[in-house]
mmCIF file of C-alpha atoms in Angstrom:
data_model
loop_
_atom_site.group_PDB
_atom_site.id
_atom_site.type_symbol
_atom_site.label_atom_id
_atom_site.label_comp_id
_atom_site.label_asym_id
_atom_site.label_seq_id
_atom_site.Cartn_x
_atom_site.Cartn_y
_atom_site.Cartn_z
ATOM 1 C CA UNK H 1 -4.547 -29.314 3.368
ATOM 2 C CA UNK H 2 -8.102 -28.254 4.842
ATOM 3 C CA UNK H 3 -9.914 -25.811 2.806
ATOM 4 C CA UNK H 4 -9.663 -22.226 4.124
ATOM 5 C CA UNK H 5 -12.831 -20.746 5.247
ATOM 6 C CA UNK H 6 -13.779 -17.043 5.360
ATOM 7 C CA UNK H 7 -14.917 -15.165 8.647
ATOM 8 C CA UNK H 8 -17.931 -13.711 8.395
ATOM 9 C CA UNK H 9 -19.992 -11.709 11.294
ATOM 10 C CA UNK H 10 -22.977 -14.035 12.634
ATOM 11 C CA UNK H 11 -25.322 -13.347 15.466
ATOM 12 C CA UNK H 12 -23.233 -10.953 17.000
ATOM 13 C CA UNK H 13 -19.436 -11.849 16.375
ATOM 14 C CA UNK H 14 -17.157 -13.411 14.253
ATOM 15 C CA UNK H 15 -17.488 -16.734 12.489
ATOM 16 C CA UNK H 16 -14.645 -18.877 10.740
ATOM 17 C CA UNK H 17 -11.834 -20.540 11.290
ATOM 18 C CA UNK H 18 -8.271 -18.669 12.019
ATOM 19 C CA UNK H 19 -9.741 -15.887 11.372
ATOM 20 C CA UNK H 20 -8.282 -12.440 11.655
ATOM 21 C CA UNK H 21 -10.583 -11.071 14.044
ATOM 22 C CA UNK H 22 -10.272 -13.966 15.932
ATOM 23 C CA UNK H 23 -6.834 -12.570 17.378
ATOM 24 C CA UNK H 24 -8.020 -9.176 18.310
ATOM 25 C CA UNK H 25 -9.285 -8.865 21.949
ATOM 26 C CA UNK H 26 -13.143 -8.022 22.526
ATOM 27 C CA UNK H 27 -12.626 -4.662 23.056
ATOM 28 C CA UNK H 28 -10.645 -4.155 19.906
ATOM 29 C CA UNK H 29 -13.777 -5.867 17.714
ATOM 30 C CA UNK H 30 -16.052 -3.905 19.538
ATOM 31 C CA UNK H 31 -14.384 -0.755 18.681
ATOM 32 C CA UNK H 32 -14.223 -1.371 15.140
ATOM 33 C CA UNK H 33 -17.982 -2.589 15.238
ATOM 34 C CA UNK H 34 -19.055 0.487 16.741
ATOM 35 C CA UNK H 35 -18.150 3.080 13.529
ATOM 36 C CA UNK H 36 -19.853 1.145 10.921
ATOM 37 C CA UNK H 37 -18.601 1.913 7.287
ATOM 38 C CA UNK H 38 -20.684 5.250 5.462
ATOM 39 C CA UNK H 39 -22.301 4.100 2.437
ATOM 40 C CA UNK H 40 -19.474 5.905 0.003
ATOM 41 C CA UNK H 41 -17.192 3.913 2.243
ATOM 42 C CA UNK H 42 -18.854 0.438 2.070
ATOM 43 C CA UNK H 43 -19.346 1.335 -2.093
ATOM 44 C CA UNK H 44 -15.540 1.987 -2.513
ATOM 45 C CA UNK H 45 -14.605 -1.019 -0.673
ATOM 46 C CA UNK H 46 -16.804 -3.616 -2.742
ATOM 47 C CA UNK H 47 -15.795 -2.254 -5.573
ATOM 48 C CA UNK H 48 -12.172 -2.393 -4.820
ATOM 49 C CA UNK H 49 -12.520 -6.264 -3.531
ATOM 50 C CA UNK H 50 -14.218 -6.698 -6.660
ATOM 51 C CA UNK H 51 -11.419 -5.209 -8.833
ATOM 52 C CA UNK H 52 -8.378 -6.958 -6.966
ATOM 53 C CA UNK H 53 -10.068 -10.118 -7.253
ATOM 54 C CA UNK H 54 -10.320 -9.931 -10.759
ATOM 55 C CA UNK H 55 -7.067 -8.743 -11.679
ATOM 56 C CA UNK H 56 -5.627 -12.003 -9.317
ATOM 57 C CA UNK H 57 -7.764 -14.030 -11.804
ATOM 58 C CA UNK H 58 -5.764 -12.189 -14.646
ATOM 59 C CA UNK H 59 -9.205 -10.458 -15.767
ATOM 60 C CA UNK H 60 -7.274 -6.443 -16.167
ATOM 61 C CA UNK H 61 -9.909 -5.424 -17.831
ATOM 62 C CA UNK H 62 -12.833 -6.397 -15.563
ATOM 63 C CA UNK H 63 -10.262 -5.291 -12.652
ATOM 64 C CA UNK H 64 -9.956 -1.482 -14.319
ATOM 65 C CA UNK H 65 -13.356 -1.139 -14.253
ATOM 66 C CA UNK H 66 -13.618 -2.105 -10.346
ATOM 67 C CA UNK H 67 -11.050 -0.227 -9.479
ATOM 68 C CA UNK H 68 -12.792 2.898 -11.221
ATOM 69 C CA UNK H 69 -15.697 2.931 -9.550
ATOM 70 C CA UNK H 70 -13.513 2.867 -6.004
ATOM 71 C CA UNK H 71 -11.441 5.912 -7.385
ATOM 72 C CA UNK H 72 -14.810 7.790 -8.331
ATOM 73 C CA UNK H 73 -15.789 6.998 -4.744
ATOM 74 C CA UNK H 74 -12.378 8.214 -3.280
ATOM 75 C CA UNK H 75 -10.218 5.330 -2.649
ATOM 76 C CA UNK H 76 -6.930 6.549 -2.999
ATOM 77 C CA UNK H 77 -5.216 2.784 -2.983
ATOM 78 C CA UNK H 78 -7.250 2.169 -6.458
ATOM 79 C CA UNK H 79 -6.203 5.150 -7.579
ATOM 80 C CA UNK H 80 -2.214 4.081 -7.382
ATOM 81 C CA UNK H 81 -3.806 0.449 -8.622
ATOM 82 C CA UNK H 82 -4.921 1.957 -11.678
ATOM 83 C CA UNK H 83 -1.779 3.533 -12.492
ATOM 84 C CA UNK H 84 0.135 0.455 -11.705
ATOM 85 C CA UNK H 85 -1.908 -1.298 -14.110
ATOM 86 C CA UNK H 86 -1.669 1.149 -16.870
ATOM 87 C CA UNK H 87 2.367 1.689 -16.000
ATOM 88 C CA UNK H 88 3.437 -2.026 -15.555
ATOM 89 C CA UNK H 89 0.668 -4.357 -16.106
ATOM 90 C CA UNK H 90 -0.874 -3.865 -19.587
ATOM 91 C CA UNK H 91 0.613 -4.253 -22.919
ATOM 92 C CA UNK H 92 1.574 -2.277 -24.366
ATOM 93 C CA UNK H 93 2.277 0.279 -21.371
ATOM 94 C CA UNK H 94 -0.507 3.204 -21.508
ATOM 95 C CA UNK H 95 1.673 6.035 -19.626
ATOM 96 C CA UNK H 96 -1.040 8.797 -20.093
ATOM 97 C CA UNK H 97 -3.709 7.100 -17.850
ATOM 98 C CA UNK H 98 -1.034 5.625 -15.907
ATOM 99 C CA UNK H 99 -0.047 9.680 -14.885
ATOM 100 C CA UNK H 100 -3.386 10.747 -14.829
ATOM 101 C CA UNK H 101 -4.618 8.521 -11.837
ATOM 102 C CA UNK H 102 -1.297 8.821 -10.336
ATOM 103 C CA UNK H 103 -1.814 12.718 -10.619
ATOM 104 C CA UNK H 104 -5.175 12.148 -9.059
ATOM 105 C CA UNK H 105 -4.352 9.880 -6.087
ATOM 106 C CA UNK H 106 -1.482 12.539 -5.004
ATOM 107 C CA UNK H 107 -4.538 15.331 -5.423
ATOM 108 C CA UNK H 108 -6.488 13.550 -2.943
ATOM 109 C CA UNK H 109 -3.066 12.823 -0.681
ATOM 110 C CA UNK H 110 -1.665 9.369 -1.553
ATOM 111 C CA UNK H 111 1.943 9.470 -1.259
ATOM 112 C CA UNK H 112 2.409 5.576 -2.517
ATOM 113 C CA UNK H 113 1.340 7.969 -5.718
ATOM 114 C CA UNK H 114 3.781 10.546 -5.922
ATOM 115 C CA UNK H 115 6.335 7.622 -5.457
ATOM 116 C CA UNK H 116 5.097 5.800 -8.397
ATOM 117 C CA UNK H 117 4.895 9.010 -10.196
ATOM 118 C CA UNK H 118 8.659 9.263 -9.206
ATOM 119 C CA UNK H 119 9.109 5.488 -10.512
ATOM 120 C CA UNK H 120 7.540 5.514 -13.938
ATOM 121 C CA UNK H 121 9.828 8.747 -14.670
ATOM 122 C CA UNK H 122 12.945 7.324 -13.453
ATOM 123 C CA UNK H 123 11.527 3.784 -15.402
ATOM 124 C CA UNK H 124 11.524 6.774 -18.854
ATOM 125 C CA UNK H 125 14.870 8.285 -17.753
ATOM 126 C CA UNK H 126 13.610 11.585 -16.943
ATOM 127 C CA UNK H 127 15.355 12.664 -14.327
ATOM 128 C CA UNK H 128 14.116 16.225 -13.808
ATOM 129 C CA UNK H 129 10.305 14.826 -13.017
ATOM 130 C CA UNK H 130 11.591 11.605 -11.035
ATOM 131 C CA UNK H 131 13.329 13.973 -8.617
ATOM 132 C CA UNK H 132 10.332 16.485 -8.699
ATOM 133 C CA UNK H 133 8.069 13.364 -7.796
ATOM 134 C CA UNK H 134 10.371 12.477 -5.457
ATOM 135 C CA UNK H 135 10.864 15.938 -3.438
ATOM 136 C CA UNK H 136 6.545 15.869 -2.978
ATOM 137 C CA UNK H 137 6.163 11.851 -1.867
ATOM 138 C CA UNK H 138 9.163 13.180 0.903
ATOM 139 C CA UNK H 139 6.791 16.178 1.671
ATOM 140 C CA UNK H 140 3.417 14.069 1.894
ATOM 141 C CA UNK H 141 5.286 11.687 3.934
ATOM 142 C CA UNK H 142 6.053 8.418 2.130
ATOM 143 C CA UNK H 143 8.948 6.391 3.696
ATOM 144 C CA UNK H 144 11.167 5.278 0.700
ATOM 145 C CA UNK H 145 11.312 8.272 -0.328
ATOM 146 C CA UNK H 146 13.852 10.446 1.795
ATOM 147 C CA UNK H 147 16.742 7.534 1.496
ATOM 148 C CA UNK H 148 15.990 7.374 -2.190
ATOM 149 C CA UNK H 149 16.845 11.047 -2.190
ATOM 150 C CA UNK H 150 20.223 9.767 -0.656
ATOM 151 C CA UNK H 151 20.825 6.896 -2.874
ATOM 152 C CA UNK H 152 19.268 7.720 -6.029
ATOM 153 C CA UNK H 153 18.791 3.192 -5.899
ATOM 154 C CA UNK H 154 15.724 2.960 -8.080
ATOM 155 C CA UNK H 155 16.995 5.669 -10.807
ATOM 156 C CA UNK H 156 20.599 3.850 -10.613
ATOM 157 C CA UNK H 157 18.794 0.562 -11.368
ATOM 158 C CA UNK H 158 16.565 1.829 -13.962
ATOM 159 C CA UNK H 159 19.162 4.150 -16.075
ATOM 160 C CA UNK H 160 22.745 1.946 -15.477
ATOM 161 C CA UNK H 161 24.437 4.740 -17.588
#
């Protein structure tokens, strides 16, 4: 096939083939011209980009420290990225960063957090936190959360006994 290209802004508006901004209306790029991104904002971004590129080139390491400098900037998403990579990703599993930026990204209101929180203690069998974890992703909002109340479906899976 034909090489993908990226969009990129040019004199004005966007450049690139099929790109994503290409199917928003003029009104809708103009709006989201108009707020450009603060400078905390713009720094977290990069230096998410920069970690999820390198852990899709298998670099965890490289991707950590990316991913760091978004969470010290605010970015809740690398927050929960960090703890996935510390819960799932790296061998051997590290669970006390893994619940430390978990605990942080529910601090600054992630609920994707608090459900991961409720995941890696349903992954250890501990039913008493999953279900705590659980009860404050429902409060904050998170959507899996209220029917896995119901149906318990992730703790069945995880703990078959």
């Amino acid at each position: 096939g034909t090489p993908r290209r990226r969009a990129y802004w040019h004199r004005g508006r966007w450049r690139g083939s099929s790109c994503f901004h290409s199917l928003l209306t003029r009104r809708e790029r103009r709006l989201i011209m108009q707020r450009p991104l603060s400078r905390q904002e713009y720094g977290a971004t990069m230096a998410y980009n920069k970690g999820y590129d390198l852990q899709e080139v298998g670099d965890i390491d490289g991707a950590i420290l990316g991913y760091k400098a978004a969470a010290d900037l605010g970015a809740t998403d690398a927050m929960s990225r960090l703890g996935t990579i510390y819960d799932d990703i790296k061998l051997p599993s590290e669970p006390k960063p893994a619940i430390y930026w978990y605990k942080r990204g529910v601090k600054a209101g992630d609920s994707d957090c608090a459900w991961n929180l409720a995941m890696h203690y349903a992954g250890r069998g501990n039913k008493r936190w999953y279900l705590h974890w659980l009860r404050v992703a429902d409060r904050m909002g998170n959507p899996n959360a209220k029917s896995e109340l119901r149906e318990s479906e992730w703790w069945t899976k995880r703990n078959p006994n």
